[in-house]
XYZ file of C-alpha atoms in Angstrom:
702
model
C 15.736 -1.151 4.408
C 16.670 2.324 5.613
C 14.936 3.193 8.858
C 13.759 5.694 9.946
C 14.133 7.548 6.657
C 10.913 7.815 4.677
C 10.690 8.121 0.898
C 10.817 11.572 -0.568
C 11.795 10.753 -4.128
C 9.514 8.935 -6.508
C 9.913 8.562 -10.217
C 8.061 11.356 -11.991
C 5.092 10.768 -14.296
C 3.122 12.909 -15.787
C -4.123 12.682 -14.383
C -21.731 18.522 -11.610
C -23.339 15.195 -12.377
C -26.626 15.338 -14.125
C -29.030 13.004 -12.339
C -30.500 10.219 -14.414
C -33.579 8.237 -13.589
C -33.290 4.469 -13.561
C -35.024 2.498 -16.275
C -38.399 1.139 -15.296
C -39.129 -2.567 -15.255
C -40.403 -5.433 -13.180
C -37.776 -5.337 -10.439
C -37.611 -6.082 -6.762
C -36.890 -2.665 -5.292
C -34.422 -3.129 -2.466
C -33.868 0.103 -0.595
C -30.764 0.861 1.386
C -30.404 1.393 5.064
C -30.483 5.094 5.944
C -27.764 6.815 3.946
C -25.272 8.581 6.181
C -25.661 12.290 5.745
C -22.378 13.250 7.351
C -18.829 12.726 6.222
C -17.236 9.524 7.427
C -14.149 9.878 9.633
C -10.992 10.627 7.695
C -7.758 8.702 8.040
C -6.352 11.416 10.245
C -9.291 11.069 12.628
C -9.033 7.306 12.927
C -7.218 5.806 15.901
C -5.115 3.629 13.579
C -3.549 6.742 12.102
C -2.559 8.453 15.319
C 0.895 10.063 15.247
C 3.623 7.468 15.689
C 6.911 7.726 17.476
C 9.759 9.023 15.281
C 11.146 6.300 13.029
C 8.150 4.009 13.387
C 6.499 2.746 10.223
C 2.971 1.387 9.926
C 2.860 -2.362 9.285
C 2.510 -3.401 5.652
C 3.228 -7.135 5.833
C -0.450 -8.027 5.337
C -1.091 -5.356 2.707
C -1.642 -5.972 -0.977
C 0.659 -3.544 -2.768
C -0.002 -2.998 -6.472
C 2.975 -1.339 -8.155
C 3.532 0.285 -11.541
C 5.923 3.073 -10.635
C 5.537 5.941 -10.265
C 2.087 4.757 -9.137
C 1.011 2.256 -6.506
C -2.073 1.207 -4.589
C -1.975 -0.101 -1.009
C -4.933 -2.130 0.297
C -5.867 -4.426 3.133
C -7.347 -7.842 2.424
C -10.823 -6.393 3.091
C -10.863 -4.521 -0.205
C -12.423 -1.365 1.186
C -10.176 1.695 1.337
C -11.070 3.281 4.657
C -8.274 5.845 4.789
C -6.480 4.070 7.625
C -2.734 3.553 7.670
C -1.204 3.582 4.198
C -4.374 2.652 2.333
C -4.929 4.447 -0.918
C -3.859 5.198 -4.473
C -0.540 7.020 -4.844
C 1.108 8.843 -7.721
C 4.715 10.100 -7.536
C 4.724 9.889 -3.740
C 1.396 11.615 -3.128
C -1.856 9.955 -2.033
C -4.424 10.681 -4.716
C -7.280 8.811 -3.024
C -7.360 7.584 0.564
C -10.961 6.373 0.873
C -13.073 4.302 -1.510
C -15.904 2.543 0.334
C -18.608 0.570 -1.454
C -22.078 -0.078 -0.053
C -24.748 -2.148 -1.761
C -28.348 -1.717 -0.664
C -27.023 0.193 2.327
C -24.807 -2.681 3.463
C -21.091 -3.082 3.400
C -20.143 -6.229 1.454
C -18.594 -9.091 3.408
C -15.018 -9.659 2.210
C -14.291 -13.283 1.351
C -11.113 -13.246 -0.765
C -8.235 -10.971 -1.744
C -5.330 -11.869 -3.998
C -2.761 -10.336 -6.280
C -3.432 -10.853 -9.981
C -0.126 -9.387 -11.107
C 2.494 -7.010 -9.826
C 0.233 -4.059 -10.564
C -3.272 -5.381 -9.870
C -5.309 -7.107 -7.163
C -8.766 -8.688 -7.012
C -11.136 -8.438 -4.062
C -14.302 -10.503 -3.789
C -17.125 -9.857 -1.337
C -20.744 -10.915 -1.004
C -24.011 -9.206 -0.098
C -27.372 -10.407 1.172
C -29.455 -7.580 -0.229
C -32.632 -8.400 1.663
C -33.478 -9.738 5.109
C -36.210 -12.171 4.039
C -33.934 -14.714 2.371
C -31.773 -17.522 3.697
C -28.098 -17.415 4.655
C -26.841 -17.747 1.066
C -25.609 -14.516 -0.488
C -27.034 -13.817 -3.910
C -24.868 -10.859 -4.974
C -21.127 -11.010 -5.510
C -19.121 -7.775 -5.505
C -15.823 -8.033 -7.349
C -13.298 -5.195 -7.290
C -10.224 -5.186 -9.519
C -7.742 -2.548 -8.411
C -4.839 -1.364 -10.555
C -1.797 0.621 -9.508
C -2.348 3.070 -12.354
C -5.396 4.500 -10.566
C -8.172 2.407 -12.057
C -10.712 0.356 -10.144
C -13.497 -1.716 -11.640
C -16.436 -2.632 -9.392
C -18.652 -5.416 -10.728
C -21.868 -6.749 -9.196
C -22.995 -10.239 -10.209
C -26.390 -11.614 -9.308
C -27.086 -15.212 -8.404
C -30.701 -14.422 -7.491
C -33.615 -16.053 -9.280
C -35.414 -12.705 -9.570
C -34.499 -9.313 -11.024
C -32.859 -6.977 -8.535
C -32.752 -3.220 -8.231
C -29.689 -2.377 -6.148
C -28.716 1.067 -4.907
C -24.903 1.233 -5.023
C -22.919 3.923 -3.246
C -19.204 4.700 -3.489
C -17.911 7.073 -0.830
C -14.636 8.793 -1.749
C -12.163 10.974 0.104
C -8.557 12.102 0.049
C -6.011 14.210 1.914
C -3.543 14.586 -0.993
C -0.794 13.913 1.549
C 2.770 12.869 0.807
C 3.602 9.260 1.558
C 6.108 10.274 4.234
C 3.434 12.220 6.084
C 0.967 9.346 5.763
C 3.532 6.896 7.134
C 4.260 9.186 10.074
C 0.554 9.625 10.879
C 0.580 13.294 9.868
C -1.628 13.145 6.782
C -4.091 15.808 7.921
C -7.875 15.892 7.477
C -9.759 14.977 4.337
C -10.194 17.775 1.857
C -13.627 19.026 0.815
C -14.843 17.525 -2.448
C -16.678 19.159 -5.311
C -18.788 17.551 -7.984
C -16.833 17.497 -11.212
C -18.073 16.186 -14.536
C -18.863 12.481 -13.924
C -17.250 12.256 -10.510
C -15.448 14.222 -7.802
C -12.546 16.636 -7.527
C -10.239 17.706 -4.663
C -7.738 20.530 -4.694
C -5.130 21.960 -2.354
C -1.803 23.732 -2.529
C -0.197 20.297 -2.616
C -2.012 19.080 -5.714
C -5.255 18.090 -7.364
C -7.150 14.864 -7.938
C -10.108 13.974 -10.105
C -12.108 10.747 -9.902
C -14.201 10.004 -12.968
C -16.851 7.278 -13.005
C -17.990 5.277 -16.042
C -20.951 5.081 -16.369
C -21.729 8.440 -14.813
C -23.464 8.183 -11.422
C -27.177 8.732 -11.032
C -26.499 11.198 -8.255
C -23.562 12.812 -6.500
C -23.277 14.415 -3.056
C -20.151 16.538 -2.658
C -20.520 17.042 1.103
C -20.070 13.303 1.678
C -17.925 12.556 -1.389
C -20.690 10.184 -2.419
C -21.521 8.747 -5.847
C -24.749 6.737 -6.315
C -26.091 4.377 -8.949
C -29.298 2.388 -9.270
C -28.165 -0.914 -10.715
C -30.617 -3.328 -12.311
C -29.508 -6.921 -12.395
C -31.507 -9.625 -14.192
C -31.163 -13.187 -12.860
C -27.537 -14.211 -13.424
C -26.718 -10.738 -14.762
C -23.904 -8.333 -13.929
C -23.145 -4.633 -14.124
C -19.894 -2.696 -13.630
C -18.641 0.732 -12.680
C -15.109 1.888 -13.438
C -13.412 4.576 -11.373
C -10.433 6.444 -12.802
C -8.255 8.290 -10.284
C -5.967 10.855 -11.874
C -4.120 14.042 -10.998
C -5.896 16.918 -12.661
C -4.588 17.033 -16.208
C -2.722 13.744 -15.751
C -3.243 10.705 -17.911
C -2.808 7.030 -17.136
C 0.551 5.837 -15.846
C 2.932 4.522 -18.481
C 5.165 2.076 -16.594
C 8.776 1.901 -17.750
C 8.892 -1.856 -17.538
C 5.957 -2.914 -19.707
C 5.875 -3.967 -23.335
C 8.746 -3.809 -25.768
C 10.435 -1.060 -23.748
C 11.251 -3.401 -20.849
C 14.984 -3.894 -20.309
C 14.367 -7.306 -18.758
C 13.889 -10.444 -20.818
C 10.695 -12.449 -20.340
C 12.531 -15.508 -19.054
C 10.691 -18.678 -18.063
C 11.533 -21.561 -15.751
C 10.141 -25.108 -15.764
C 11.163 -28.144 -13.808
C 10.477 -30.766 -11.201
C 10.033 -28.125 -8.520
C 6.814 -26.203 -9.319
C 7.947 -23.191 -7.293
C 10.584 -22.248 -9.865
C 8.106 -21.153 -12.532
C 6.064 -18.980 -10.195
C 9.126 -17.496 -8.499
C 10.785 -16.425 -11.744
C 7.544 -15.069 -13.217
C 6.780 -13.049 -10.081
C 10.356 -11.817 -9.670
C 10.527 -10.505 -13.227
C 7.080 -8.906 -12.932
C 8.008 -7.187 -9.669
C 11.262 -5.864 -11.115
C 9.388 -4.445 -14.080
C 6.848 -2.823 -11.775
C 9.683 -1.088 -9.893
C 11.394 0.328 -12.977
C 11.769 4.082 -13.335
C 13.046 6.313 -16.096
C 15.614 9.006 -15.447
C 13.475 12.152 -15.875
C 16.240 14.032 -17.721
C 17.321 11.002 -19.756
C 14.215 8.867 -20.392
C 16.154 6.245 -22.350
C 17.928 5.257 -19.124
C 15.936 2.925 -16.878
C 16.836 1.750 -13.395
C 15.021 -0.058 -10.623
C 13.644 1.580 -7.481
C 14.574 0.028 -4.148
C 11.085 -1.153 -3.190
C 7.493 -0.362 -2.330
C 5.923 1.216 -0.464
C 8.770 2.961 1.348
C 11.558 3.399 -1.154
C 10.167 4.128 -4.576
C 13.174 6.141 -5.766
C 16.740 5.428 -6.838
C 18.883 3.876 -4.091
C 22.332 3.470 -5.712
C 23.613 0.355 -3.923
C 20.340 -1.552 -4.283
C 19.918 -0.508 -7.928
C 23.415 -1.733 -8.810
C 22.951 -4.968 -6.850
C 19.647 -5.712 -8.590
C 21.113 -4.945 -12.018
C 24.032 -7.295 -11.318
C 21.829 -10.123 -10.110
C 19.626 -9.824 -13.206
C 22.375 -9.857 -15.838
C 20.967 -13.215 -17.075
C 17.939 -11.175 -18.204
C 20.079 -8.856 -20.317
C 22.440 -5.899 -19.895
C 20.026 -3.042 -20.641
C 19.099 -2.526 -16.991
C 22.792 -2.439 -16.105
C 23.443 0.198 -18.793
C 20.594 2.445 -17.633
C 21.598 2.131 -13.980
C 25.272 2.822 -14.657
C 24.486 5.841 -16.807
C 22.178 7.346 -14.185
C 24.738 6.869 -11.412
C 27.634 8.094 -13.545
C 25.815 11.424 -13.731
C 25.310 11.409 -9.952
C 28.995 10.857 -9.145
C 30.676 13.513 -6.993
C 33.048 15.698 -9.002
C 33.964 18.386 -6.487
C 37.604 18.144 -5.425
C 38.085 16.437 -2.088
C 38.343 13.013 -0.437
C 35.041 11.910 -1.959
C 35.846 12.869 -5.554
C 34.680 10.118 -7.898
C 32.435 8.556 -5.260
C 28.767 7.792 -5.890
C 26.722 9.417 -3.103
C 24.447 7.270 -0.991
C 22.639 7.484 2.353
C 23.673 5.832 5.584
C 22.269 2.378 6.261
C 21.442 0.919 9.648
C 24.092 -1.702 10.487
C 22.460 -3.169 13.567
C 23.277 -2.720 17.250
C 26.962 -3.683 17.039
C 28.261 -1.337 14.344
C 27.607 2.286 13.385
C 25.545 2.974 10.259
C 27.396 2.220 7.040
C 27.688 4.433 3.967
C 25.871 2.915 0.993
C 27.788 5.320 -1.229
C 30.951 3.296 -0.581
C 29.168 0.094 -1.558
C 27.744 1.712 -4.700
C 31.116 3.146 -5.744
C 32.695 -0.307 -5.456
C 29.786 -1.997 -7.239
C 29.967 0.335 -10.247
C 33.142 -1.119 -11.852
C 32.107 -4.647 -10.880
C 28.750 -4.354 -12.638
C 30.391 -2.793 -15.689
C 33.019 -5.543 -15.883
C 30.498 -8.364 -15.550
C 27.959 -6.739 -17.889
C 30.756 -6.596 -20.464
C 31.250 -10.359 -20.056
C 27.490 -10.870 -20.495
C 27.520 -8.951 -23.768
C 27.200 -5.207 -23.153
C 27.837 -3.463 -26.497
C 31.289 -1.938 -26.858
C 29.899 1.542 -27.574
C 28.164 1.609 -24.182
C 31.223 0.060 -22.593
C 33.452 2.859 -23.915
C 30.993 5.494 -22.678
C 30.942 4.157 -19.113
C 34.566 3.108 -18.694
C 35.827 6.591 -17.651
C 33.311 6.628 -14.781
C 34.500 3.209 -13.647
C 38.082 4.503 -13.731
C 37.115 7.370 -11.426
C 35.501 4.911 -8.986
C 38.677 2.824 -8.971
C 40.847 5.915 -8.505
C 38.662 6.881 -5.538
C 39.314 3.425 -4.070
C 43.079 3.766 -4.352
C 43.009 7.300 -2.960
C 40.768 6.223 -0.069
C 43.017 3.361 1.059
C 46.264 5.308 0.599
C 49.023 3.339 2.307
C 46.556 1.222 4.304
C 45.684 -2.340 3.330
C 42.060 -1.750 4.373
C 39.213 0.420 3.151
C 37.682 2.058 6.202
C 34.406 3.931 6.520
C 34.837 7.422 5.034
C 35.048 9.324 8.305
C 37.838 9.668 10.880
C 38.217 6.549 12.981
C 35.675 4.615 10.938
C 35.810 0.801 11.107
C 36.986 -1.452 8.315
C 34.033 -3.736 7.678
C 34.395 -7.317 6.516
C 31.985 -6.971 3.594
C 33.550 -3.655 2.531
C 36.923 -5.371 2.145
C 35.244 -8.082 0.054
C 33.577 -5.457 -2.170
C 36.814 -3.486 -2.528
C 38.937 -6.550 -3.335
C 36.470 -7.676 -5.997
C 36.298 -4.176 -7.483
C 40.090 -3.969 -7.660
C 40.519 -7.299 -9.452
C 37.592 -6.978 -11.857
C 38.454 -3.331 -12.435
C 42.067 -4.191 -13.223
C 40.917 -6.888 -15.646
C 38.602 -4.373 -17.326
C 41.284 -1.687 -17.624
C 43.829 -4.118 -19.066
C 41.361 -5.434 -21.644
C 40.702 -1.890 -22.883
C 44.287 -0.684 -22.899
C 43.917 1.614 -19.881
C 46.442 2.286 -17.147
C 45.995 1.414 -13.488
C 45.502 -2.348 -13.480
C 48.898 -3.118 -11.963
C 48.387 -0.728 -9.049
C 44.975 -2.219 -8.289
C 46.314 -5.778 -8.304
C 49.190 -4.858 -6.001
C 46.827 -3.339 -3.471
C 44.485 -6.345 -3.717
C 47.419 -8.680 -3.070
C 48.447 -6.654 -0.026
C 44.865 -6.706 1.258
C 44.657 -10.500 0.838
C 47.797 -11.096 2.872
C 46.824 -8.823 5.736
C 43.164 -9.855 5.747
C 43.957 -13.558 6.137
C 46.031 -12.777 9.212
C 44.400 -9.790 10.875
C 40.728 -10.336 10.029
C 40.698 -13.979 11.078
C 39.525 -14.728 14.618
C 40.722 -18.031 16.044
C 38.367 -20.157 18.126
C 37.939 -23.797 19.089
C 35.733 -24.399 16.045
C 38.517 -23.444 13.634
C 38.050 -19.709 13.452
C 35.901 -17.242 11.531
C 36.243 -13.836 9.880
C 35.780 -10.767 12.047
C 32.769 -8.634 11.275
C 34.926 -5.504 11.404
C 38.311 -4.177 12.450
C 38.399 -0.977 14.471
C 40.867 1.850 13.914
C 42.868 0.806 17.018
C 43.335 -2.734 15.667
C 40.675 -4.479 17.740
C 38.329 -6.853 15.938
C 34.601 -7.445 16.359
C 34.167 -11.186 16.138
C 30.409 -11.800 16.160
C 28.980 -14.229 13.603
C 27.352 -12.313 10.774
C 25.755 -13.048 7.439
C 28.048 -10.417 5.925
C 30.686 -13.146 5.746
C 28.808 -14.412 2.679
C 30.248 -11.515 0.676
C 33.722 -13.008 1.103
C 32.671 -15.841 -1.223
C 31.349 -13.501 -3.950
C 34.582 -12.872 -5.852
C 33.255 -11.842 -9.292
C 33.489 -13.131 -12.869
C 36.652 -12.852 -14.951
C 37.302 -14.098 -18.477
C 36.949 -17.657 -19.696
C 34.383 -18.518 -17.033
C 36.942 -18.130 -14.233
C 36.145 -16.446 -10.944
C 38.446 -13.913 -9.330
C 40.496 -15.071 -6.323
C 39.011 -14.261 -2.952
C 40.278 -12.856 0.317
C 40.238 -16.249 2.059
C 42.563 -19.194 1.703
C 41.239 -22.724 1.210
C 41.001 -23.585 4.917
C 39.322 -20.293 5.763
C 36.840 -20.735 2.908
C 35.891 -24.131 4.333
C 35.352 -22.578 7.758
C 33.107 -19.872 6.339
C 31.119 -22.519 4.456
C 30.612 -24.441 7.687
C 29.563 -21.271 9.484
C 27.002 -20.266 6.849
C 25.597 -23.779 6.718
C 25.322 -24.199 10.489
C 22.008 -23.915 12.390
C 23.405 -20.780 14.013
C 23.249 -18.986 10.655
C 20.870 -21.040 8.501
C 17.354 -20.504 9.853
C 15.849 -23.082 7.503
C 14.264 -20.170 5.591
C 17.529 -18.530 4.628
C 20.658 -16.939 6.077
C 20.382 -14.914 9.273
C 22.049 -11.519 9.384
C 23.457 -12.353 12.834
C 24.105 -15.697 14.474
C 21.302 -17.008 16.697
C 23.714 -17.449 19.614
C 24.932 -13.863 19.630
C 23.802 -11.705 22.554
C 22.407 -9.021 20.213
C 20.427 -11.511 18.108
C 16.940 -10.349 17.180
C 15.065 -12.468 14.624
C 13.397 -9.299 13.278
C 16.558 -7.168 13.300
C 17.490 -5.823 9.882
C 21.184 -6.567 10.509
C 20.867 -8.502 13.731
C 19.077 -11.714 12.837
C 16.501 -11.267 10.084
C 16.890 -13.147 6.815
C 17.893 -10.728 4.075
C 16.993 -12.447 0.848
C 19.663 -10.969 -1.392
C 22.415 -11.773 1.132
C 21.155 -15.355 1.199
C 21.395 -15.424 -2.616
C 24.970 -14.115 -2.363
C 25.760 -16.927 0.081
C 24.203 -19.586 -2.162
C 26.125 -18.362 -5.206
C 29.407 -18.119 -3.292
C 29.053 -21.507 -1.628
C 28.206 -23.146 -4.946
C 31.184 -21.521 -6.677
C 33.497 -22.679 -3.883
C 32.212 -26.256 -4.191
C 30.109 -26.409 -1.017
C 26.914 -27.553 -2.667
C 25.363 -29.162 0.395
C 25.305 -25.846 2.260
C 24.297 -23.955 -0.893
C 21.445 -26.375 -1.594
C 20.080 -26.141 1.944
C 19.940 -22.341 1.828
C 18.457 -22.418 -1.675
C 15.660 -24.797 -0.717
C 14.947 -22.733 2.395
C 14.404 -19.536 0.409
C 12.239 -21.362 -2.136
C 10.076 -22.659 0.714
C 9.793 -19.117 2.039
C 8.863 -17.907 -1.445
C 5.928 -20.340 -1.434
C 4.728 -18.894 1.869
C 4.979 -15.330 0.523
C 3.062 -16.055 -2.661
C 6.368 -16.043 -4.590
C 6.777 -12.286 -3.988
C 9.889 -12.279 -1.827
C 10.214 -9.327 0.568
C 13.543 -7.657 1.227
C 13.718 -9.499 4.564
C 11.753 -11.588 7.028
C 12.277 -12.953 10.521
C 15.134 -15.354 11.168
C 13.063 -17.610 13.448
C 14.082 -21.258 13.179
C 12.022 -23.254 10.712
C 9.788 -25.937 12.168
C 7.772 -28.656 10.493
C 4.514 -27.242 9.193
C 5.581 -23.694 10.030
C 5.903 -20.604 7.885
C 8.364 -17.704 7.870
C 7.313 -14.694 9.910
C 7.041 -11.493 7.846
C 8.781 -8.322 8.931
C 6.022 -5.729 9.399
C 7.982 -2.878 7.765
C 9.792 -4.714 4.961
C 9.416 -3.536 1.377
C 7.471 -6.004 -0.723
C 8.072 -5.973 -3.604
C 11.729 -5.111 -3.159
C 14.287 -4.812 -5.951
C 16.960 -6.911 -4.260
C 14.387 -9.515 -3.149
C 13.014 -9.926 -6.673
C 16.494 -9.884 -8.198
C 17.590 -12.547 -5.712
C 14.796 -14.773 -7.035
C 16.319 -14.474 -10.509
C 19.844 -15.167 -9.290
C 18.864 -18.139 -7.119
C 17.379 -19.952 -10.107
C 19.948 -19.050 -12.747
C 22.916 -19.942 -10.533
C 21.730 -23.572 -10.552
C 22.824 -23.690 -14.205
C 26.130 -21.982 -13.433
C 26.130 -19.745 -16.521
C 29.478 -17.958 -16.916
C 29.653 -16.053 -20.196
C 32.643 -14.374 -21.794
C 31.048 -12.724 -24.793
C 34.189 -10.743 -25.772
C 35.937 -14.109 -26.167
C 32.876 -15.703 -27.812
C 32.347 -18.369 -25.131
C 29.939 -19.362 -22.409
C 30.879 -21.864 -19.710
C 28.421 -23.888 -17.620
C 29.193 -24.869 -14.038
C 25.870 -26.336 -12.830
C 25.220 -27.550 -9.301
C 26.065 -31.233 -9.605
C 23.760 -32.075 -6.722
C 20.767 -30.796 -8.763
C 19.001 -29.462 -5.623
C 15.872 -28.589 -7.628
C 15.797 -31.684 -9.803
C 15.438 -31.054 -13.515
C 15.341 -27.346 -14.370
C 14.863 -25.602 -17.694
C 15.509 -21.879 -18.171
C 14.419 -20.288 -21.433
C 14.544 -16.805 -22.967
C 17.488 -15.613 -20.882
C 19.886 -13.184 -22.583
C 23.563 -13.698 -23.411
C 25.250 -11.470 -26.001
C 21.913 -9.724 -26.468
C 20.299 -12.877 -27.881
C 17.977 -15.536 -26.408
C 19.776 -18.139 -24.319
C 18.187 -21.331 -22.976
C 19.719 -24.035 -20.816
C 18.526 -27.239 -19.175
C 19.936 -28.939 -16.082
C 19.184 -32.639 -15.689
C 18.444 -34.522 -12.485
C 22.052 -35.739 -12.656
C 23.345 -32.180 -12.510
C 24.389 -32.031 -16.166
C 23.727 -28.827 -18.108
C 23.000 -28.458 -21.807
C 22.636 -25.297 -23.876
C 19.448 -25.450 -25.942
C 19.551 -21.992 -27.534
C 22.322 -19.419 -27.888
C 23.545 -16.592 -30.095
C 25.284 -17.542 -33.329
C 29.023 -17.849 -32.890
C 28.892 -18.373 -29.133
C 30.947 -21.444 -28.247
C 30.655 -23.655 -25.177
C 33.681 -23.118 -22.958
C 35.512 -25.834 -21.105
């Protein structure tokens, strides 16, 4: 999460009622309470939307966020859109509709249930007692199904034993404000509405919105943004109204991740642990909902960082998510790499070849870090591993020159130094940056050698020099056996606080034949890091803390100072498992799966690092993106790493290194992708893995 920055880039997409008399019949005529004749308060007039301090974000942890980028809908669990906070329908970063309030017989329905149906839709159920002469049992159910694409269906169902005539009102309003302004409490007043066709229209210099109702309303009142119907419900009967919210001239949203165009395979998980099926299904659905097309190159698809705050391309997160989801195919990796290759800096200077990226908050103990450095180092790593997973050679050849430029930037940036420092004078050398750089050098050298390119020897020599110096100068001795420093300052001093960033030291990357690249740590140091990550200081019981609980700066809600970051926990689980520390890996894995249950299997980017207690639940972070690309991608990686799939498609092999402890019992994964073909594997309760489906010619490695 980048705070306080607010989103400014979304994926681009493209969207006079004649009164009718109700039919006559033998109906109970239930009249409404006096209809309000004045406009209801707008979001900007409500206390909840008062201007916030700079950098503050409204809480969204309890919101239901429907996503089908570039559209989304944000709701509370009450179902009504009252224009408070972030509530509303959005398209390409602009709020199309902020208020959508339903009244039946003059009464506001009583909300009784709200739940997500899918990544892009939610269902709200409420009840109404239409008359005052009955008992306590409601006899009308109001069901609202809300879709991110700007469609809402309102259905009334009668449980009464008599026919009902129900006046139904829908009050609408909007400010057409940008999401950043809404988040900052600067949305402005509601715009005046005008009756338009079978609904309402709003216009301003910022944009236009039209709401169309089917069937057309019986009456419309522009001054209050009010649409009215007289609904007639026989005993047990139902009647619906559909609202369609569109920019003027805009059609329905066409999500990049739906149907045959999705770059992600429809993988499935089954097993002893029921969570696995729901987690994988939800993770894949959320990733698809966050997909965007490059406007200038619509064949290239990448994943946005998360909703509601970061619905545009964030290079480091996009590359991380594409890497974690390689078991679902290489198409997302190709689209992401192509988009970022075009964004690379070409102007001569110290940043030539670097992928630009914003600064990221690094907590109270370090200055903000440059995500462009992380992205530049991730680019060749993703390309190298996607090649092992089966990226076609034509796409490989197209992207290899960009990877070479990233690797040349790395060598130019380090110069004669063994360390890669932040790209500004006197910047620190961060622990995780050295891990990223070392992995990029080794996987990049392997990639260059395999394709007959120069530069592999120079990269390996630097990586060897970094390993030797890192093991001596980045290691902090203590009575517990020592630990890696979080960073090394320009004057040689080290910052020795316990941090979850140490997990990146265990993520060394995939080479050929199912082998992993060597890491920066020796055997003894690797064991110490495993103990650290598995200790109660770091393992909250719900996942890995970003900062040790005993550190003075620890804050369980701090983005880098104590909160659980889901993707960093997945990195730790994968690294611990690869290094043979399955007990620690299994504990972290089970903790995240328990948290996934509490979050309805839609993992946020982070949540509080409070210690887990019996019968407790993880505390949500009020400003965390949910869904988040790295959170959803971590769900995919956490499940697939149990099978230990290590492909080498250029060599025609795939090796399995399952977790022998079988922390999830029996687990079956179907419809993954290796070499562009379906791949299925099953792990038994004894920790033995068996390939059940694979591409022709792919052999099982040893």
